[in-house]
XYZ file of C-alpha atoms in Angstrom:
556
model
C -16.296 -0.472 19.828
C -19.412 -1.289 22.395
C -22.422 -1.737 20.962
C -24.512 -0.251 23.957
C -28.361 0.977 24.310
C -30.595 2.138 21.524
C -29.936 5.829 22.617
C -29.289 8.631 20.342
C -26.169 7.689 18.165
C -23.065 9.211 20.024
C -19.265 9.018 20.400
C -16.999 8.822 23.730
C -13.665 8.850 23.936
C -11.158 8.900 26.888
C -8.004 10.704 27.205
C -4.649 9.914 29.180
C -2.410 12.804 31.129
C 0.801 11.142 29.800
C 1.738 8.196 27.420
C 3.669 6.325 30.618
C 0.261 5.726 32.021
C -0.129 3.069 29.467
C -3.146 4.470 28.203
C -5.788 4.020 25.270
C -7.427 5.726 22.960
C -9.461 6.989 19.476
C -10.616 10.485 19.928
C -13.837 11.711 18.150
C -15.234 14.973 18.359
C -18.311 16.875 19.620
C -19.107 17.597 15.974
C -18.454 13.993 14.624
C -22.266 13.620 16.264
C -24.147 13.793 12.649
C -21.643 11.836 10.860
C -22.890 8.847 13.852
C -26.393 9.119 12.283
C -25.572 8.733 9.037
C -22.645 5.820 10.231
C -25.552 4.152 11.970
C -28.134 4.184 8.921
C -25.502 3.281 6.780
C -24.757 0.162 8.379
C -28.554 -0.581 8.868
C -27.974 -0.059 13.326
C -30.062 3.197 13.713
C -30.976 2.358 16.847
C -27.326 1.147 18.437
C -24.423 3.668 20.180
C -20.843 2.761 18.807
C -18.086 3.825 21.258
C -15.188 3.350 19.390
C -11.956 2.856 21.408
C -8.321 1.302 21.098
C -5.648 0.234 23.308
C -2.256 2.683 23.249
C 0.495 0.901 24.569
C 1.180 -2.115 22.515
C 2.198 -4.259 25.389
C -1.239 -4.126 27.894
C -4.464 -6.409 26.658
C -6.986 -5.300 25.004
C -9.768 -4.085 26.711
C -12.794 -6.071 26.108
C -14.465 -2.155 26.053
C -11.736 -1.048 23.057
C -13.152 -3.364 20.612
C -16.205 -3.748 18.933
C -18.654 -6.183 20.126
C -21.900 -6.545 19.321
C -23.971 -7.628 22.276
C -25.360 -10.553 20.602
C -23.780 -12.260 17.329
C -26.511 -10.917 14.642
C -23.980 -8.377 13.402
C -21.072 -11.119 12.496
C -23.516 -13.596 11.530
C -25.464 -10.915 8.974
C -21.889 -10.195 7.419
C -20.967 -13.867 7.278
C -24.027 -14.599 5.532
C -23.736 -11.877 3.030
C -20.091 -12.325 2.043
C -19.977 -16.035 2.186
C -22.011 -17.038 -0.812
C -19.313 -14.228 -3.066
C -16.861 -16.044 -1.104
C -16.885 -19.266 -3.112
C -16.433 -17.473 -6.663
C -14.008 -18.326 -8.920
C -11.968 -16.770 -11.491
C -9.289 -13.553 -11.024
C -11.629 -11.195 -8.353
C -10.910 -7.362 -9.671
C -10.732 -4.796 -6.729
C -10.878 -1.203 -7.494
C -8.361 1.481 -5.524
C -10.888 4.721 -4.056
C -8.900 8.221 -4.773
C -6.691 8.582 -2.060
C -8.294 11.830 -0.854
C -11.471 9.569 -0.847
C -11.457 11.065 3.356
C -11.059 15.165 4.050
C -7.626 15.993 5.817
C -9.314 15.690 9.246
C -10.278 12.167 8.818
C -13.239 12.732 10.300
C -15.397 12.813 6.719
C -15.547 11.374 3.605
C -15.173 13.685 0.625
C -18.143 13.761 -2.383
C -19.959 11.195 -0.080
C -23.037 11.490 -3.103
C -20.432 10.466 -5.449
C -18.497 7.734 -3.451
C -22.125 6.015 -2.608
C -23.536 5.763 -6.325
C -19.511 4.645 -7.434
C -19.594 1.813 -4.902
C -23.049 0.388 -6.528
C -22.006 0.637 -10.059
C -19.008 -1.156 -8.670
C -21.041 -3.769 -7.083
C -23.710 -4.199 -10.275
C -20.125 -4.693 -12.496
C -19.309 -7.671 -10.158
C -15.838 -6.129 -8.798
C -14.990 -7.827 -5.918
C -14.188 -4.856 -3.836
C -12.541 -1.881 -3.315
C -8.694 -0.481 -1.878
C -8.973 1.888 0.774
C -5.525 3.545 1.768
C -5.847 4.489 5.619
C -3.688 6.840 5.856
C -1.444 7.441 9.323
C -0.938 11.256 8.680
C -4.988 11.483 8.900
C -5.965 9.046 11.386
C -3.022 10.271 13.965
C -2.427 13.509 12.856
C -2.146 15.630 16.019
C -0.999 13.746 18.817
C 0.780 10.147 19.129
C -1.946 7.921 20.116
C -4.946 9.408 19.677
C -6.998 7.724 16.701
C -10.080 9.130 14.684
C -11.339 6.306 12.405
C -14.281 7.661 11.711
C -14.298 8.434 8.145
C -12.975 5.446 7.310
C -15.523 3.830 9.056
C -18.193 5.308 7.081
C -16.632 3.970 3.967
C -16.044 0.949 5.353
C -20.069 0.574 6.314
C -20.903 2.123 2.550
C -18.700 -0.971 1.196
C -20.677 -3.093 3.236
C -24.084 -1.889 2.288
C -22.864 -2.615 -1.635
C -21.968 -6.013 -1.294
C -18.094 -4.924 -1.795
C -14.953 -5.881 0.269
C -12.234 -4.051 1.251
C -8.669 -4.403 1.335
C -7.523 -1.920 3.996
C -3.895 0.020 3.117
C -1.903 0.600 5.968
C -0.208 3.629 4.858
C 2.393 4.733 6.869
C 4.087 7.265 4.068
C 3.525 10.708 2.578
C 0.831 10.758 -0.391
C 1.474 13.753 -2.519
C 4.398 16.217 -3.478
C 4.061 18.825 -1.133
C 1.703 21.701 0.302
C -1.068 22.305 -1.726
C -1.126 19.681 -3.959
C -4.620 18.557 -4.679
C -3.729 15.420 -2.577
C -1.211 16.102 -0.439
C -1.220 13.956 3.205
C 1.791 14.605 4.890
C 3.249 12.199 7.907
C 1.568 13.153 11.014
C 2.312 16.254 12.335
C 3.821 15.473 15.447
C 5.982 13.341 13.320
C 7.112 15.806 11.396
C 7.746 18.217 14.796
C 10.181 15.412 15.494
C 11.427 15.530 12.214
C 12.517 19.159 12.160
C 14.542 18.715 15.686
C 16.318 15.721 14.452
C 16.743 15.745 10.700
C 18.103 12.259 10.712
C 14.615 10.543 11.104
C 14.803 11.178 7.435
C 16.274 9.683 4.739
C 19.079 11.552 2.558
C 21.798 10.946 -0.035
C 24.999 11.690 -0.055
C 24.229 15.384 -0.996
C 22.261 16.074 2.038
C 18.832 15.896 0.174
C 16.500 15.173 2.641
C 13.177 13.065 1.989
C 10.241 13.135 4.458
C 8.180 10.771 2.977
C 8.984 7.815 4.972
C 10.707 7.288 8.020
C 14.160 6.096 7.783
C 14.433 1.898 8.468
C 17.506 3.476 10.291
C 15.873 3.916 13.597
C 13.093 1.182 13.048
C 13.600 0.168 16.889
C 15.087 3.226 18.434
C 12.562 5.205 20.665
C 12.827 8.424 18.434
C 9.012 9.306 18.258
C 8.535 10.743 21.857
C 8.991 7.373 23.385
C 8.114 5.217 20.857
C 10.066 3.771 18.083
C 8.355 4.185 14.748
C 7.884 0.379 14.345
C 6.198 0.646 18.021
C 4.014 3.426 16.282
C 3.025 0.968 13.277
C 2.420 -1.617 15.410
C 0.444 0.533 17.484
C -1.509 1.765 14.765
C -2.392 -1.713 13.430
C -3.811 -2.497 16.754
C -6.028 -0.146 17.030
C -7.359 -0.464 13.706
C -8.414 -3.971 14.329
C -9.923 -3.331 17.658
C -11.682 -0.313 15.777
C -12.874 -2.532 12.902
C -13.518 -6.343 14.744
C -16.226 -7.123 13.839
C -15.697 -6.437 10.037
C -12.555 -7.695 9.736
C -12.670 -11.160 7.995
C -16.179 -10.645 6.668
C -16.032 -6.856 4.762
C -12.529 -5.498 5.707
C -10.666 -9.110 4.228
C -7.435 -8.068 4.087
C -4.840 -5.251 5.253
C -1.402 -4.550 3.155
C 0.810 -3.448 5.723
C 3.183 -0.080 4.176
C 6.516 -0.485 4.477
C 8.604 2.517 2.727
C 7.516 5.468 0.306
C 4.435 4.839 -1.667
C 3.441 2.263 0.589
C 6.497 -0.119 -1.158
C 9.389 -2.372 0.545
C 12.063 -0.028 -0.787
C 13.999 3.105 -0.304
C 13.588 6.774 -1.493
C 16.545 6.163 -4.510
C 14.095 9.344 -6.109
C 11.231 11.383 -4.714
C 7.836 9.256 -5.667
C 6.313 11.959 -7.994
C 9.691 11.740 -9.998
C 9.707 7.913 -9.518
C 6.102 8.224 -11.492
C 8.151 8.927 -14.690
C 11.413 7.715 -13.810
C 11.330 5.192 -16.568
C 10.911 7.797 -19.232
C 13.755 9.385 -17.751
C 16.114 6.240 -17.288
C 16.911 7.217 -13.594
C 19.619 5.825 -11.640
C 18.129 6.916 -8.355
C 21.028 7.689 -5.408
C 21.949 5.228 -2.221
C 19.504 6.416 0.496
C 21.904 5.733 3.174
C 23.661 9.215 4.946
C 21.452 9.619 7.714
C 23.232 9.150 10.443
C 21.330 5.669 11.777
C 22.474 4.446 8.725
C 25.888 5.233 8.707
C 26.284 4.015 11.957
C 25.276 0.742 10.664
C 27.353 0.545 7.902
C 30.428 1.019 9.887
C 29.319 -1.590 12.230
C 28.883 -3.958 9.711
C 32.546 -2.434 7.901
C 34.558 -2.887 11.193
C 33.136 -6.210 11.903
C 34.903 -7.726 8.720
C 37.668 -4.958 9.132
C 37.364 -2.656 6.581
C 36.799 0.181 8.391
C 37.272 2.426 5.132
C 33.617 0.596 3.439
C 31.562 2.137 6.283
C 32.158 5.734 5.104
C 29.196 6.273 3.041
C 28.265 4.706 -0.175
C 29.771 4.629 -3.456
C 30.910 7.670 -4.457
C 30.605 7.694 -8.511
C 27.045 5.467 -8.959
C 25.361 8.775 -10.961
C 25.691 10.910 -13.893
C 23.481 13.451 -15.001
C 23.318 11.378 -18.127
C 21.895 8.913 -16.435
C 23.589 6.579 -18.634
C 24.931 3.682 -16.196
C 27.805 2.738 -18.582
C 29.025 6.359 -17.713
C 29.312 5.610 -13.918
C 32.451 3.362 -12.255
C 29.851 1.721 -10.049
C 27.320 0.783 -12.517
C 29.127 -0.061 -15.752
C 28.982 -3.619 -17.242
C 32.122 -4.331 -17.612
C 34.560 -4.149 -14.482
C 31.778 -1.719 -12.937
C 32.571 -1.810 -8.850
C 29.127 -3.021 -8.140
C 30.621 -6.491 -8.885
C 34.025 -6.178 -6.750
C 34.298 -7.150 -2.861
C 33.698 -3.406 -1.841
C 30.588 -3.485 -4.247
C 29.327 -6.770 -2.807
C 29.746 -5.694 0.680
C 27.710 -2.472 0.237
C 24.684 -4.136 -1.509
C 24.234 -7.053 0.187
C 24.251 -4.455 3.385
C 21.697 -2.227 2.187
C 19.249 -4.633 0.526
C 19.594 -6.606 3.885
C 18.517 -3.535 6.187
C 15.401 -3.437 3.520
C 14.579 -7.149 4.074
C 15.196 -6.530 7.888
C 12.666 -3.789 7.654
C 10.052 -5.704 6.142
C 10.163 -8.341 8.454
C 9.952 -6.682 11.516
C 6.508 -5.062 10.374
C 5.178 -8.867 9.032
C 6.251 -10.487 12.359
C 3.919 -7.704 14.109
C 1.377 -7.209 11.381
C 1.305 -11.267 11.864
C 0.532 -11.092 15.747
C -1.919 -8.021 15.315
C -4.136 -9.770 13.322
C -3.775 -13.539 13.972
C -6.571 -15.890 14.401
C -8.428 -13.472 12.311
C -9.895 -13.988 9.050
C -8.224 -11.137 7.223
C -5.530 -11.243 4.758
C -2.154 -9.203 4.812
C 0.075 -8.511 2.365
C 2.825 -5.952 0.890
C 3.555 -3.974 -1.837
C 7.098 -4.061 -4.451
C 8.459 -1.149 -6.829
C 7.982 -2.266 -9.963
C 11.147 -0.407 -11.371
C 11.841 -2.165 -14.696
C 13.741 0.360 -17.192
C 17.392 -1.072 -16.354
C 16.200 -4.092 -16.397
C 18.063 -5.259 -19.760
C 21.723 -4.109 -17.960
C 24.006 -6.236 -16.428
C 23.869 -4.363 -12.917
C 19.740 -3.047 -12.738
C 21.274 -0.046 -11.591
C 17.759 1.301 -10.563
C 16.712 -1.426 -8.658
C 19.847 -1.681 -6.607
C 19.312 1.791 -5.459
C 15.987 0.945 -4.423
C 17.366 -1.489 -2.656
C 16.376 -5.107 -4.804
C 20.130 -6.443 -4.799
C 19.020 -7.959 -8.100
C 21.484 -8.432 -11.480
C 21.778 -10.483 -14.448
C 23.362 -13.401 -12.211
C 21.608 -12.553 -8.763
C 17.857 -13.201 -7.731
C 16.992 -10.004 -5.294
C 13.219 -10.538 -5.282
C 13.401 -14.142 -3.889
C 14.418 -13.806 -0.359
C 11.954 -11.198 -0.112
C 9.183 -13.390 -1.654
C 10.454 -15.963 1.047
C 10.651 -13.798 4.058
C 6.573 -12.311 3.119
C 6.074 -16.563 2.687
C 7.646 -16.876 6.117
C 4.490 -14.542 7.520
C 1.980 -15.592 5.094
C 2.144 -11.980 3.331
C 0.676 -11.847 -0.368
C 2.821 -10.138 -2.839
C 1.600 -7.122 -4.535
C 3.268 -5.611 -7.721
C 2.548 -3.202 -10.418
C 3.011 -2.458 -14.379
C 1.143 -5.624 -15.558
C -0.792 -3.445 -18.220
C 2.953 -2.414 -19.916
C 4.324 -4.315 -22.788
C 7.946 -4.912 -23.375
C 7.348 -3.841 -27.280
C 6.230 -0.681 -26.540
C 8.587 0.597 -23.689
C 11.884 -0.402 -26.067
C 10.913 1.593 -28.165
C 11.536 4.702 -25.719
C 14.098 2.742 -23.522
C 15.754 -0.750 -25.070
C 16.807 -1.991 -21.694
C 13.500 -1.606 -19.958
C 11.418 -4.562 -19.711
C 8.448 -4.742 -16.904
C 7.534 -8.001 -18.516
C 10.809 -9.448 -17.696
C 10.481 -8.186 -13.908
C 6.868 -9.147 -14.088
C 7.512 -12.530 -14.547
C 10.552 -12.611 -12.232
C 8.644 -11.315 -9.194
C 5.773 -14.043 -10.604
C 8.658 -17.132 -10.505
C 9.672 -15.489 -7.037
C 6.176 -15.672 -5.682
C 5.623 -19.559 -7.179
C 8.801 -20.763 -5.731
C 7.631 -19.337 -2.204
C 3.803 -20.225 -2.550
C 2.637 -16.618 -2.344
C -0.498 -15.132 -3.633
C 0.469 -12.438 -6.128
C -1.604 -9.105 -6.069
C -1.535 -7.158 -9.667
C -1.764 -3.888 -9.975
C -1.768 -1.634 -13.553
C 1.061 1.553 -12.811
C -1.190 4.075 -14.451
C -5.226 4.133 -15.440
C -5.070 3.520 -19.101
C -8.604 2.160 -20.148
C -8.134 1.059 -23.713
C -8.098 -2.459 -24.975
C -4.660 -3.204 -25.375
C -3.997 -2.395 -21.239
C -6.224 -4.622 -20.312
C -5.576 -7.307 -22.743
C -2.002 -7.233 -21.466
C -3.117 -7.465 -17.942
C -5.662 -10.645 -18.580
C -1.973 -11.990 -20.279
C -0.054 -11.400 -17.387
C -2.172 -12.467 -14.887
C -3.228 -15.942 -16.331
C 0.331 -16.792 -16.510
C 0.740 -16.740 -13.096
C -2.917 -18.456 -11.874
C -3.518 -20.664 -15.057
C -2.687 -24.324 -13.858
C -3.402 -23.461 -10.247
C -6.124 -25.137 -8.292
C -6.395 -22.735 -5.261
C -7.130 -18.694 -5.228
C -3.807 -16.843 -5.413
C -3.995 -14.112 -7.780
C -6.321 -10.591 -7.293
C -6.086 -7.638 -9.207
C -5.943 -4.242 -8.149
C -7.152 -1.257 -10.796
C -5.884 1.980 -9.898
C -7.916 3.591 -9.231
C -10.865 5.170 -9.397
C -11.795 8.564 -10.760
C -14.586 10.629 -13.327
C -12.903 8.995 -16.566
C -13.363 5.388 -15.167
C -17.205 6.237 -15.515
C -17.366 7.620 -19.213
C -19.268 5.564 -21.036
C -16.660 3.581 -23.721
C -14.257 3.128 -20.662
C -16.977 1.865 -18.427
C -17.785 -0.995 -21.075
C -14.074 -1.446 -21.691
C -13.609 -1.816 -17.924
C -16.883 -4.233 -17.218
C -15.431 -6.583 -20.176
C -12.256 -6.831 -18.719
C -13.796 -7.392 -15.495
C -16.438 -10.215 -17.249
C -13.048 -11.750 -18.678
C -10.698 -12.031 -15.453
C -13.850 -13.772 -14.074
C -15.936 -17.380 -15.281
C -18.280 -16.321 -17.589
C -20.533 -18.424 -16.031
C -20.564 -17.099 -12.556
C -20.107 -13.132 -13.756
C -22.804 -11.174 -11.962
C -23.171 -8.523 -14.494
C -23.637 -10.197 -17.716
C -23.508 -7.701 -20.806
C -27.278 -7.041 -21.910
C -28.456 -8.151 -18.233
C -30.453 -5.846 -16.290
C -27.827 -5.469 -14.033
C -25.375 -4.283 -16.342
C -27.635 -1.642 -17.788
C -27.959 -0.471 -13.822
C -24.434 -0.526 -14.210
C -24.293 1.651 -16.683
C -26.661 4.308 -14.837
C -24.868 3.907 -11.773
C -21.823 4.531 -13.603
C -23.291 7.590 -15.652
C -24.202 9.104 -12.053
C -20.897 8.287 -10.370
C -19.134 10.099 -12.961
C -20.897 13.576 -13.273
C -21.325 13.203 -9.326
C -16.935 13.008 -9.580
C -16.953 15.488 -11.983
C -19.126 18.561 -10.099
C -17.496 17.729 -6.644
């Protein structure tokens, strides 16, 4: 992005005749003028052009005219000054996840702009640290493979900035949403899903044919199956041009980026559609071995026929489900003698929690490179998936693909592969209880996995990222995240713990929750240093701002 003459605010873009020429580029529309204005008054540059602009082909440097650059260093220096003084706080920084709708399908505007403006200050005058914006790839490259439109992001980005907040930037490379006409529904680009429909096996499916198009299958991670490009090429791709899009933010508002890396945005496989995966711990399910698309296959009987057992490479196991969905019903799952724990069993898992590790560290090793030698963060997300946790096998989580039982650690060599890229570790349920959830389900526990992901993280020296899995606002949640998350940063002399609340919506305003929610906030943070100090000023501007957020929410 050049920061030109002080013209009338306007956009350029360029276009390419074919993606062999190598070719850049973030496309913004005649009618994207008036959002420029308002862009360039948020971000206090009325009087400056922004041509925003990014590189296509991954392997050509960047254009010193596809970034943004200021033409003198006031910009940088302005958000270095603001941020640095927040910077040095202490205590357990809370960040707040924006609805995921928070920009219309086009990308090109930001939905109940009123209402996201006064949220963001009653966020600030609460002393959050920031706020989660997902970016998602269906929006920003819907219609055509390489051809970006950031700007509604951008203008969130710039209303962040104008409230003092940071942002921690979601990469998110997967479907949000069930399916058409669902209030939130942000499908994979559409070109994507062209590609989709002529070759099926871009998607994931089990081993009755059910297909899932909510991420692209790790299968073909490096095969050029998206008109030329491989769909880690497309990530990669993406990533770039965000950070040429956003330079001169990154670092100082936009200060870190958790890079998707499956459905939901988490390491792991489709074992059940994420909308059922919401409530799969109610339901106990087992989840099915997402490995029958053909790229799959094929790897599985390479990896059979290299130790010569041809007959393992077939598919995967065959009785690892009941509609019970009792494990101790299955052959694979049982405790005792269940096949998960003979050679063939072995062989399987350690194959298909592999290809997930694999996965993941293809995108770190290019997230790494994208944004090194930048001040920005990165990390990625873990399932939480916690209600066979008390069984010998974890059936659940093995489907997922966390090769983790009662006598193996799955969730270390992935803690030591994201320590290998300096990646934070993000999880969820730290607001559920073990007391409560055995009541339902006796051999759930999310405090159990809670703390082994926690160990996992320790052992490797990663920052851990919290997260609550739904947006309870009573006492008891919060008092059971404050518990979780001190046992993990208690003891420890540098920053390594955050805490994501998801996310924000009308209820999050009403007045009880608001106070619930700026106490918890007060008590993840030193007292001493809290901004918004109950009785302040502030906080009772907190409590306006959060009165007007919340009827704004509510009448959009």
């Amino acid at each position: 992005m050049a920061i030109t003459s002080p013209s009338t605010p306007t956009f350029s873009a360029s276009f390419y005749s074919s993606p062999a020429e190598g070719t850049l580029i973030t496309c913004f529309p005649a009618a994207a003028l008036s959002f420029s204005r308002r862009c360039q008054a948020l971000i206090q540059h009325p009087t400056r052009r922004l041509t925003l602009s990014s590189r296509f082909n991954s392997s050509m440097p960047s254009d010193p005219g596809g970034s943004v650059s200021p033409d003198d260093g006031d910009v940088q220096n302005e958000l270095h000054h603001m941020f640095s003084a927040r910077g040095r706080r202490r205590g357990l920084p809370v960040f707040v996840t924006l609805p995921a709708d928070a920009v219309g399908p086009t990308a090109g505007q930001v939905r109940r702009r009123k209402a996201m403006a006064q949220s963001f200050r009653a966020l600030s005058a609460a002393g959050i640290e920031g706020v989660v914006l997902e970016v998602w790839w269906g929006l920003v490259e819907r219609d055509q493979p390489g051809v970006y439109n950031w700007l509604g992001y951008w203008e969130i980005v710039a209303m962040a900035r104008q409230c003092g907040l940071k942002v921690r930037a979601i990469m998110a490379f997967h479907q949000c949403g069930t399916q058409p006409g669902d209030p939130q529904w942000i499908p994979l680009p559409q070109w994507v899903l062209e590609e989709i429909n002529k070759n099926p096996d871009l998607a994931y499916s089990d081993r009755f044919g059910r297909r899932n198009t909510e991420y692209i299958s790790l299968g073909c991670d490096i095969l050029p199956v998206l008109r030329g490009r491989s769909p880690v090429q497309a990530y990669t791709d993406f990533m770039r041009s965000f950070r040429n899009a956003f330079k001169p933010l990154l670092g100082n508002v936009i200060t870190e980026i958790q890079v998707g890396m499956g459905p939901a945005g988490e390491l792991r496989y489709p074992s059940c559609p994420s909308e059922k995966l919401m409530w799969a711990w109610r339901t106990r399910e087992l989840g099915e071995f997402q490995c029958y698309d053909k790229y799959m296959l094929a790897s599985l009987n390479a990896c059979a026929q290299e130790i010569g057992m041809r007959e393992w490479g077939n598919g995967g196991p065959i009785s690892a489900s009941n509609l019970m969905q009792d494990p101790e019903l299955t052959e694979f799952f049982k405790s005792e003698n269940g096949s998960w724990n003979s050679p063939y069993g072995k062989f399987f898992l350690e194959w298909y929690s592999r290809m997930l590790i694999i996965h993941g560290e293809r995108i770190c090793r290019e997230a790494e490179t994208i944004f090194r030698g930048i001040e920005v963060k990165t990390s990625a997300k873990l399932a939480s998936i916690h209600w066979h946790y008390g069984t010998q096998s974890h059936p659940s989580e093995l489907t997922a693909g966390y090769y983790n039982t009662y006598k193996r650690d799955g969730y270390l060599p992935i803690a030591r592969m994201f320590g290998r890229y300096g990646f934070s570790l993000c999880c969820t349920c730290f607001e559920m209880q073990d007391e409560e959830e055995k009541q339902m389900n006796p051999v759930s526990s999310p405090e159990g996995l809670i703390r082994q992901l926690l160990l996992a993280a320790m052992v490797c020296d990663v920052p851990v990222e919290g997260e609550n899995s739904a947006a309870y606002l009573d006492d008891r949640s919060f008092n059971q995240v404050l518990k979780m998350s001190r046992s993990y940063s208690e003891g420890v002399e540098r920053s390594c713990f955050t805490f994501n609340f998801v996310r924000m919506d009308k209820n999050l305003f009403e007045y009880q929750n608001w106070v619930r929610f700026t106490r918890f906030v007060k008590q993840m943070s030193a007292a001493n240093i809290f901004r918004a100090r109950l009785g302040s000023a502030d906080f009772h501007a907190s409590i306006t701002d959060s009165w007007r957020a919340g009827y704004a929410l509510a009448c959009s």
